[in-house]
């Protein structure tokens, strides 16, 4: 096997060819501006955007009127956190988040801290699950927002969002969840969870890069949000800028495909991931699998080795993996997620994330398991 194997689907996924096909006419044929209903090309583009809104809503069990298109989960997280907090009453100036959030959540929270908000970073247990007792302690009548991710990008831990929402709502507190890694991988039902704000991203679920959405329960009349971008009033005033029609169509198509294929695909990936971990554990002494004893994304495996990962990666040039989070461009710091679950700096920098996806085959898994085992045994 000489082809390199892509094992980095949590960083980004290839665009599904069906998604590309759906997008293509909107570059060259139906290129109208959806804000202009005066002519047929504008109206067709607007129709396509509304169809995509329905497709996104269907996947997460929302109403189309609750979906707002953005440039991705980073923007959606900023919009949810910064935009909603503009309307926080003076008596509610506390935000609660957690230690293993993606930087696309930590950064806007830090911005609010600079603006005088109190920000609480909840600890997690050794599997990466938020400590609910700490949440209970932190929640009070001065809290405005809780922002906790649905699933972690590095270790895959899935948070108990419905319980978090129940606790927060009993204090009249809004809940946002960064669902960039969850939507398309696990069942997401905004009503079963009860969340107020939720951020999906297209490129994590076989859609194009640079497009995402924000779910707002009941729309922006119910939950007022100050836009980050103002101008032409697109997206009902929440997000100005000419709509990225091909991208939005692609996100919609990716959601439609997930609706019909996600449950069987997730099962397939979990079987492959479990087989890989079983074989690695059999052959590599002292291997640690992070987050193993908590509910986890079916495609994700975070591995901590005794061996130096630089040496391992050098000897495994065919495997395209990631150390820590590939979304943190070139960050040399050991992962804050792995340190938050109790790993030392050295352990955190001796870790590799493998994330599987639609193109991963059983043959790939056998090859990967064999490669790791033989390289580790050569180093020892
Ligand atoms: C958990 C999480 N949140 C947010 C993001 C950022 O998403 P986007 O690239 O759509 O801005 C990522 C990935 O980069 C992620 O894994």
PDB file of C-alpha atoms in Angstrom, residues 55 85 107 116 132-133 142 144 173-174 186 244 286-287 317 354:
ATOM      1  CA  UNK A  55     -31.990  20.903   4.917  1.00  0.00           C
ATOM      2  CA  UNK A  85     -23.873  39.203  25.440  1.00  0.00           C
ATOM      3  CA  UNK A 107     -11.206  33.679  22.293  1.00  0.00           C
ATOM      4  CA  UNK A 116     -15.621  43.321  32.303  1.00  0.00           C
ATOM      5  CA  UNK A 132     -21.557  19.022  36.486  1.00  0.00           C
ATOM      6  CA  UNK A 133     -20.990  19.680  40.191  1.00  0.00           C
ATOM      7  CA  UNK A 142     -25.597  36.727  37.767  1.00  0.00           C
ATOM      8  CA  UNK A 144     -25.890  35.207  31.405  1.00  0.00           C
ATOM      9  CA  UNK A 173     -29.352  31.169  31.718  1.00  0.00           C
ATOM     10  CA  UNK A 174     -28.949  30.807  27.919  1.00  0.00           C
ATOM     11  CA  UNK A 186     -23.903  11.998  16.070  1.00  0.00           C
ATOM     12  CA  UNK A 244     -22.190  32.558  -0.252  1.00  0.00           C
ATOM     13  CA  UNK A 286       1.864   1.622  27.805  1.00  0.00           C
ATOM     14  CA  UNK A 287      -0.395   3.059  25.104  1.00  0.00           C
ATOM     15  CA  UNK A 317       5.055   9.350   6.472  1.00  0.00           C
ATOM     16  CA  UNK A 354      -6.501   9.760  14.471  1.00  0.00           C
TER      17      UNK A 354
END
